[in-house]
PDB file of C-alpha atoms in Angstrom:
ATOM      1  CA  LEU D  81      28.449 -25.381 -17.965  1.00 41.00           C
ATOM      2  CA  PHE D  82      25.864 -26.745 -20.393  1.00 40.00           C
ATOM      3  CA  LEU D  83      23.146 -26.749 -17.707  1.00 39.00           C
ATOM      4  CA  SER D  84      23.827 -23.151 -16.688  1.00 39.00           C
ATOM      5  CA  PHE D  85      23.790 -22.054 -20.365  1.00 38.00           C
ATOM      6  CA  PHE D  86      20.480 -23.879 -20.874  1.00 40.00           C
ATOM      7  CA  LEU D  87      18.893 -22.264 -17.796  1.00 41.00           C
ATOM      8  CA  TYR D  88      20.194 -18.822 -18.729  1.00 45.00           C
ATOM      9  CA  SER D  89      18.949 -19.108 -22.292  1.00 43.00           C
ATOM     10  CA  ASN D  90      15.472 -20.112 -21.057  1.00 48.00           C
ATOM     11  CA  LEU D  91      15.345 -17.246 -18.549  1.00 50.00           C
ATOM     12  CA  SER D  92      16.336 -14.726 -21.197  1.00 60.00           C
ATOM     13  CA  ALA D  93      14.106 -16.202 -23.932  1.00 79.00           C
ATOM     14  CA  LYS D  94      11.812 -13.704 -25.572  1.00 89.00           C
ATOM     15  CA  ILE D  95       8.126 -14.501 -25.976  1.00 90.00           C
ATOM     16  CA  ASN D  96       5.885 -12.734 -28.463  1.00 93.00           C
ATOM     17  CA  ILE D  97       2.793 -11.686 -26.514  1.00 94.00           C
ATOM     18  CA  THR D  98      -0.142 -11.103 -28.834  1.00 94.00           C
ATOM     19  CA  ASP D  99      -2.985 -10.768 -26.338  1.00 94.00           C
ATOM     20  CA  ILE D 100      -3.710  -9.819 -22.733  1.00 96.00           C
ATOM     21  CA  LYS D 101      -6.505 -11.104 -20.501  1.00 97.00           C
ATOM     22  CA  ILE D 102      -7.181  -9.327 -17.207  1.00 97.00           C
ATOM     23  CA  THR D 103      -9.578 -10.766 -14.628  1.00 97.00           C
ATOM     24  CA  GLY D 104     -10.700  -9.819 -11.136  1.00 96.00           C
ATOM     25  CA  ASN D 105     -10.714  -6.072 -11.663  1.00 96.00           C
ATOM     26  CA  ASP D 106     -13.858  -4.081 -10.957  1.00 94.00           C
ATOM     27  CA  ARG D 107     -13.010  -0.406 -10.337  1.00 93.00           C
ATOM     28  CA  ILE D 108      -9.733  -0.271 -12.251  1.00 94.00           C
ATOM     29  CA  ASN D 109     -10.332  -0.881 -15.939  1.00 95.00           C
ATOM     30  CA  ASN D 110      -8.201  -2.988 -18.281  1.00 97.00           C
ATOM     31  CA  GLN D 111      -6.805   0.010 -20.150  1.00 97.00           C
ATOM     32  CA  THR D 112      -5.503   1.544 -16.919  1.00 96.00           C
ATOM     33  CA  ILE D 113      -3.782  -1.715 -15.982  1.00 97.00           C
ATOM     34  CA  GLU D 114      -2.223  -1.970 -19.451  1.00 96.00           C
ATOM     35  CA  GLU D 115      -0.948   1.616 -19.168  1.00 97.00           C
ATOM     36  CA  ILE D 116       0.520   0.987 -15.697  1.00 96.00           C
ATOM     37  CA  ILE D 117       2.566  -1.957 -16.928  1.00 96.00           C
ATOM     38  CA  GLY D 118       3.376  -0.417 -20.312  1.00 95.00           C
ATOM     39  CA  PHE D 119       1.958  -3.367 -22.238  1.00 95.00           C
ATOM     40  CA  GLU D 120       2.099  -3.453 -26.029  1.00 94.00           C
ATOM     41  CA  LYS D 121       0.541  -6.216 -28.138  1.00 93.00           C
ATOM     42  CA  ASN D 122       2.720  -8.169 -30.577  1.00 93.00           C
ATOM     43  CA  LYS D 123       5.897  -7.347 -28.695  1.00 94.00           C
ATOM     44  CA  PHE D 124       8.584  -9.710 -27.475  1.00 94.00           C
ATOM     45  CA  TYR D 125       8.930  -9.878 -23.685  1.00 93.00           C
ATOM     46  CA  GLN D 126      11.425 -11.603 -21.398  1.00 92.00           C
ATOM     47  CA  THR D 127      10.709 -13.182 -18.015  1.00 89.00           C
ATOM     48  CA  LYS D 128      12.166 -10.083 -16.353  1.00 93.00           C
ATOM     49  CA  ASP D 129       9.587  -7.917 -18.144  1.00 94.00           C
ATOM     50  CA  ILE D 130       6.741 -10.119 -16.897  1.00 92.00           C
ATOM     51  CA  ASN D 131       8.086  -9.846 -13.322  1.00 93.00           C
ATOM     52  CA  ASP D 132       8.314  -6.072 -13.752  1.00 95.00           C
ATOM     53  CA  PHE D 133       4.617  -6.007 -14.752  1.00 96.00           C
ATOM     54  CA  GLN D 134       3.694  -7.578 -11.423  1.00 95.00           C
ATOM     55  CA  LYS D 135       6.006  -5.232  -9.502  1.00 96.00           C
ATOM     56  CA  LYS D 136       4.533  -2.130 -11.179  1.00 97.00           C
ATOM     57  CA  LEU D 137       1.005  -3.244 -10.328  1.00 96.00           C
ATOM     58  CA  PHE D 138       1.901  -3.881  -6.664  1.00 94.00           C
ATOM     59  CA  GLU D 139       3.515  -0.438  -6.396  1.00 94.00           C
ATOM     60  CA  THR D 140       0.167   1.221  -7.190  1.00 94.00           C
ATOM     61  CA  ASN D 141      -1.410  -0.192  -3.988  1.00 92.00           C
ATOM     62  CA  PHE D 142      -4.562  -0.818  -6.046  1.00 95.00           C
ATOM     63  CA  PHE D 143      -4.305  -4.591  -5.581  1.00 96.00           C
ATOM     64  CA  GLU D 144      -3.811  -6.982  -2.681  1.00 93.00           C
ATOM     65  CA  LYS D 145      -3.179  -9.983  -4.948  1.00 95.00           C
ATOM     66  CA  ILE D 146      -1.657 -10.164  -8.432  1.00 96.00           C
ATOM     67  CA  ILE D 147      -0.895 -13.259 -10.482  1.00 96.00           C
ATOM     68  CA  VAL D 148       0.795 -12.858 -13.865  1.00 95.00           C
ATOM     69  CA  LYS D 149       1.091 -15.875 -16.179  1.00 93.00           C
ATOM     70  CA  ILE D 150       1.924 -16.567 -19.796  1.00 92.00           C
ATOM     71  CA  ASN D 151      -0.444 -18.922 -21.618  1.00 91.00           C
ATOM     72  CA  GLY D 152       1.063 -19.537 -25.026  1.00 90.00           C
ATOM     73  CA  THR D 153       1.196 -16.104 -26.624  1.00 93.00           C
ATOM     74  CA  SER D 154      -1.291 -14.567 -24.197  1.00 95.00           C
ATOM     75  CA  LEU D 155      -0.504 -12.696 -20.990  1.00 96.00           C
ATOM     76  CA  ALA D 156      -2.976 -13.502 -18.194  1.00 96.00           C
ATOM     77  CA  ILE D 157      -3.229 -11.125 -15.248  1.00 97.00           C
ATOM     78  CA  GLU D 158      -5.457 -12.039 -12.311  1.00 97.00           C
ATOM     79  CA  VAL D 159      -5.957  -9.351  -9.675  1.00 97.00           C
ATOM     80  CA  LYS D 160      -7.817  -8.852  -6.423  1.00 96.00           C
ATOM     81  CA  GLU D 161      -8.450  -5.187  -5.761  1.00 97.00           C
ATOM     82  CA  ASN D 162      -7.815  -3.585  -2.396  1.00 96.00           C
ATOM     83  CA  PRO D 163     -11.021  -2.321  -0.786  1.00 97.00           C
ATOM     84  CA  LEU D 164     -12.169   1.275  -0.931  1.00 96.00           C
ATOM     85  CA  VAL D 165     -12.731   3.247   2.283  1.00 97.00           C
ATOM     86  CA  ASP D 166     -16.433   4.096   2.433  1.00 97.00           C
ATOM     87  CA  PHE D 167     -16.418   5.758   5.872  1.00 97.00           C
ATOM     88  CA  PHE D 168     -13.390   7.177   7.690  1.00 97.00           C
ATOM     89  CA  TYR D 169     -13.266   8.769  11.137  1.00 96.00           C
ATOM     90  CA  ILE D 170     -10.634   9.556  13.751  1.00 95.00           C
ATOM     91  CA  GLU D 171     -11.859   9.267  17.336  1.00 95.00           C
ATOM     92  CA  GLY D 172     -10.280  10.537  20.543  1.00 93.00           C
ATOM     93  CA  VAL D 173      -8.400  13.637  19.351  1.00 92.00           C
ATOM     94  CA  LYS D 174      -8.950  16.455  21.844  1.00 89.00           C
ATOM     95  CA  ASN D 175      -7.035  19.209  20.032  1.00 90.00           C
ATOM     96  CA  LYS D 176      -8.689  20.554  16.833  1.00 91.00           C
ATOM     97  CA  ASP D 177      -5.368  21.737  15.339  1.00 93.00           C
ATOM     98  CA  ARG D 178      -3.812  18.313  15.951  1.00 93.00           C
ATOM     99  CA  GLU D 179      -6.857  16.636  14.412  1.00 93.00           C
ATOM    100  CA  ASP D 180      -6.482  18.793  11.286  1.00 94.00           C
ATOM    101  CA  GLN D 181      -2.772  17.983  11.193  1.00 95.00           C
ATOM    102  CA  ILE D 182      -3.501  14.256  11.382  1.00 95.00           C
ATOM    103  CA  TYR D 183      -6.145  14.339   8.640  1.00 95.00           C
ATOM    104  CA  ASN D 184      -3.775  16.327   6.404  1.00 95.00           C
ATOM    105  CA  GLN D 185      -0.865  13.918   6.963  1.00 95.00           C
ATOM    106  CA  LEU D 186      -2.711  10.655   6.323  1.00 96.00           C
ATOM    107  CA  SER D 187      -2.904   8.843   3.021  1.00 96.00           C
ATOM    108  CA  LEU D 188      -6.077   7.016   4.039  1.00 96.00           C
ATOM    109  CA  GLY D 189      -9.448   8.703   3.958  1.00 95.00           C
ATOM    110  CA  GLN D 190     -12.952   8.437   2.640  1.00 95.00           C
ATOM    111  CA  ASN D 191     -13.142   7.182  -0.969  1.00 95.00           C
ATOM    112  CA  LYS D 192      -9.455   6.208  -0.977  1.00 96.00           C
ATOM    113  CA  ILE D 193      -7.958   2.780  -1.527  1.00 95.00           C
ATOM    114  CA  PHE D 194      -7.154   0.824   1.645  1.00 97.00           C
ATOM    115  CA  SER D 195      -4.202  -1.491   2.146  1.00 95.00           C
ATOM    116  CA  GLU D 196      -2.482  -2.819   5.262  1.00 94.00           C
ATOM    117  CA  GLN D 197       0.746  -1.205   4.053  1.00 93.00           C
ATOM    118  CA  ILE D 198      -0.850   2.253   3.815  1.00 96.00           C
ATOM    119  CA  LEU D 199      -2.480   1.757   7.229  1.00 97.00           C
ATOM    120  CA  LYS D 200       0.885   0.925   8.842  1.00 97.00           C
ATOM    121  CA  LYS D 201       2.487   4.048   7.360  1.00 97.00           C
ATOM    122  CA  ASP D 202      -0.413   6.222   8.521  1.00 97.00           C
ATOM    123  CA  LEU D 203      -0.288   4.779  12.036  1.00 97.00           C
ATOM    124  CA  GLU D 204       3.420   5.674  12.203  1.00 97.00           C
ATOM    125  CA  LYS D 205       2.568   9.234  11.132  1.00 97.00           C
ATOM    126  CA  ILE D 206       0.047   9.493  13.975  1.00 96.00           C
ATOM    127  CA  TYR D 207       2.557   8.097  16.484  1.00 95.00           C
ATOM    128  CA  ASP D 208       5.149  10.643  15.295  1.00 95.00           C
ATOM    129  CA  ILE D 209       2.711  13.569  15.612  1.00 95.00           C
ATOM    130  CA  TYR D 210       1.886  12.636  19.197  1.00 93.00           C
ATOM    131  CA  ARG D 211       5.475  11.803  20.176  1.00 92.00           C
ATOM    132  CA  ASN D 212       6.606  15.198  18.909  1.00 91.00           C
ATOM    133  CA  ALA D 213       3.968  16.761  21.170  1.00 90.00           C
ATOM    134  CA  GLY D 214       5.255  14.838  24.226  1.00 90.00           C
ATOM    135  CA  TYR D 215       2.768  11.945  24.234  1.00 90.00           C
ATOM    136  CA  LEU D 216       5.121   8.978  24.231  1.00 90.00           C
ATOM    137  CA  ASN D 217       2.522   6.381  25.260  1.00 91.00           C
ATOM    138  CA  VAL D 218       0.030   7.030  22.471  1.00 94.00           C
ATOM    139  CA  ASN D 219      -2.068   4.067  21.373  1.00 95.00           C
ATOM    140  CA  VAL D 220      -3.950   3.905  18.076  1.00 96.00           C
ATOM    141  CA  GLU D 221      -6.474   1.144  17.501  1.00 97.00           C
ATOM    142  CA  PRO D 222      -7.778   0.745  13.943  1.00 97.00           C
ATOM    143  CA  LYS D 223     -11.295  -0.646  13.710  1.00 97.00           C
ATOM    144  CA  ILE D 224     -12.050  -2.059  10.278  1.00 97.00           C
ATOM    145  CA  SER D 225     -15.479  -3.319   9.305  1.00 97.00           C
ATOM    146  CA  LYS D 226     -15.970  -4.877   5.894  1.00 96.00           C
ATOM    147  CA  GLN D 227     -18.992  -3.868   3.860  1.00 96.00           C
ATOM    148  CA  ASP D 228     -20.499  -5.137   0.611  1.00 94.00           C
ATOM    149  CA  LYS D 229     -18.957  -4.381  -2.811  1.00 93.00           C
ATOM    150  CA  ASN D 230     -15.341  -4.410  -1.559  1.00 95.00           C
ATOM    151  CA  LEU D 231     -15.874  -1.411   0.736  1.00 97.00           C
ATOM    152  CA  ILE D 232     -14.716  -0.921   4.324  1.00 97.00           C
ATOM    153  CA  ASN D 233     -15.433   1.427   7.191  1.00 98.00           C
ATOM    154  CA  LEU D 234     -12.350   2.548   9.085  1.00 97.00           C
ATOM    155  CA  VAL D 235     -12.256   4.218  12.497  1.00 97.00           C
ATOM    156  CA  LEU D 236      -8.944   5.081  14.145  1.00 97.00           C
ATOM    157  CA  LYS D 237      -9.380   5.251  17.909  1.00 97.00           C
ATOM    158  CA  ILE D 238      -6.593   7.301  19.494  1.00 96.00           C
ATOM    159  CA  ASP D 239      -5.669   7.251  23.179  1.00 94.00           C
ATOM    160  CA  ARG D 240      -2.897   9.792  23.590  1.00 88.00           C
ATOM    161  CA  GLY D 241      -1.927   8.759  27.110  1.00 84.00           C
ATOM    162  CA  GLU D 242      -0.205  11.153  29.473  1.00 85.00           C
ATOM    163  CA  ASN D 243       1.953  14.035  28.305  1.00 82.00           C
ATOM    164  CA  ILE D 244       5.504  13.390  29.413  1.00 79.00           C
ATOM    165  CA  LYS D 245       7.627  16.405  30.344  1.00 78.00           C
ATOM    166  CA  ILE D 246      11.196  16.538  31.490  1.00 77.00           C
ATOM    167  CA  ASP D 247      11.681  18.989  34.357  1.00 80.00           C
ATOM    168  CA  ARG D 248      15.407  18.681  34.919  1.00 84.00           C
ATOM    169  CA  ILE D 249      18.422  17.007  33.467  1.00 83.00           C
ATOM    170  CA  TYR D 250      21.369  16.223  35.753  1.00 83.00           C
ATOM    171  CA  PHE D 251      24.877  15.613  34.488  1.00 83.00           C
ATOM    172  CA  ILE D 252      27.171  13.600  36.722  1.00 86.00           C
ATOM    173  CA  GLY D 253      30.884  13.538  36.160  1.00 82.00           C
ATOM    174  CA  ASP D 254      33.380  15.683  34.271  1.00 76.00           C
ATOM    175  CA  LYS D 255      32.199  15.018  30.770  1.00 63.00           C
TER     176      LYS D 255
END
């Protein structure tokens, strides 16, 4: 009982944070990061609040790595920014309307922040667009080439495969 009270009291202890130090950011300035997490100097924070800071920063998709530490009365945040897409192109789309639909549905694009999570979601959107059009064997190959200054070039190579059509459906039995 004493041990659990001791652990609980340490986890819920409030720490007066008087300063914040942010490192690793280049495009996203310190003030923006402070606004995202809702940081206020000379305020008492609990461990849960510090964990929430990290969660809020991850939810922005601006960063691929975030480390949040408390050093005395100072909050230290170390980040590694996700790269920016410098060049973006979709290859292999034969239908202009479908190409427009794909570009309009995607979150990725030129001058937008890239993350593996966003790429996965966008690939699923492409698969869905083609599946709804009857192309069940679509294949999308992302080609990523890293450039200087945390930039990437991204080409999505699409092979739609054969259009699958159902001619007839047979029902066998009473039901």
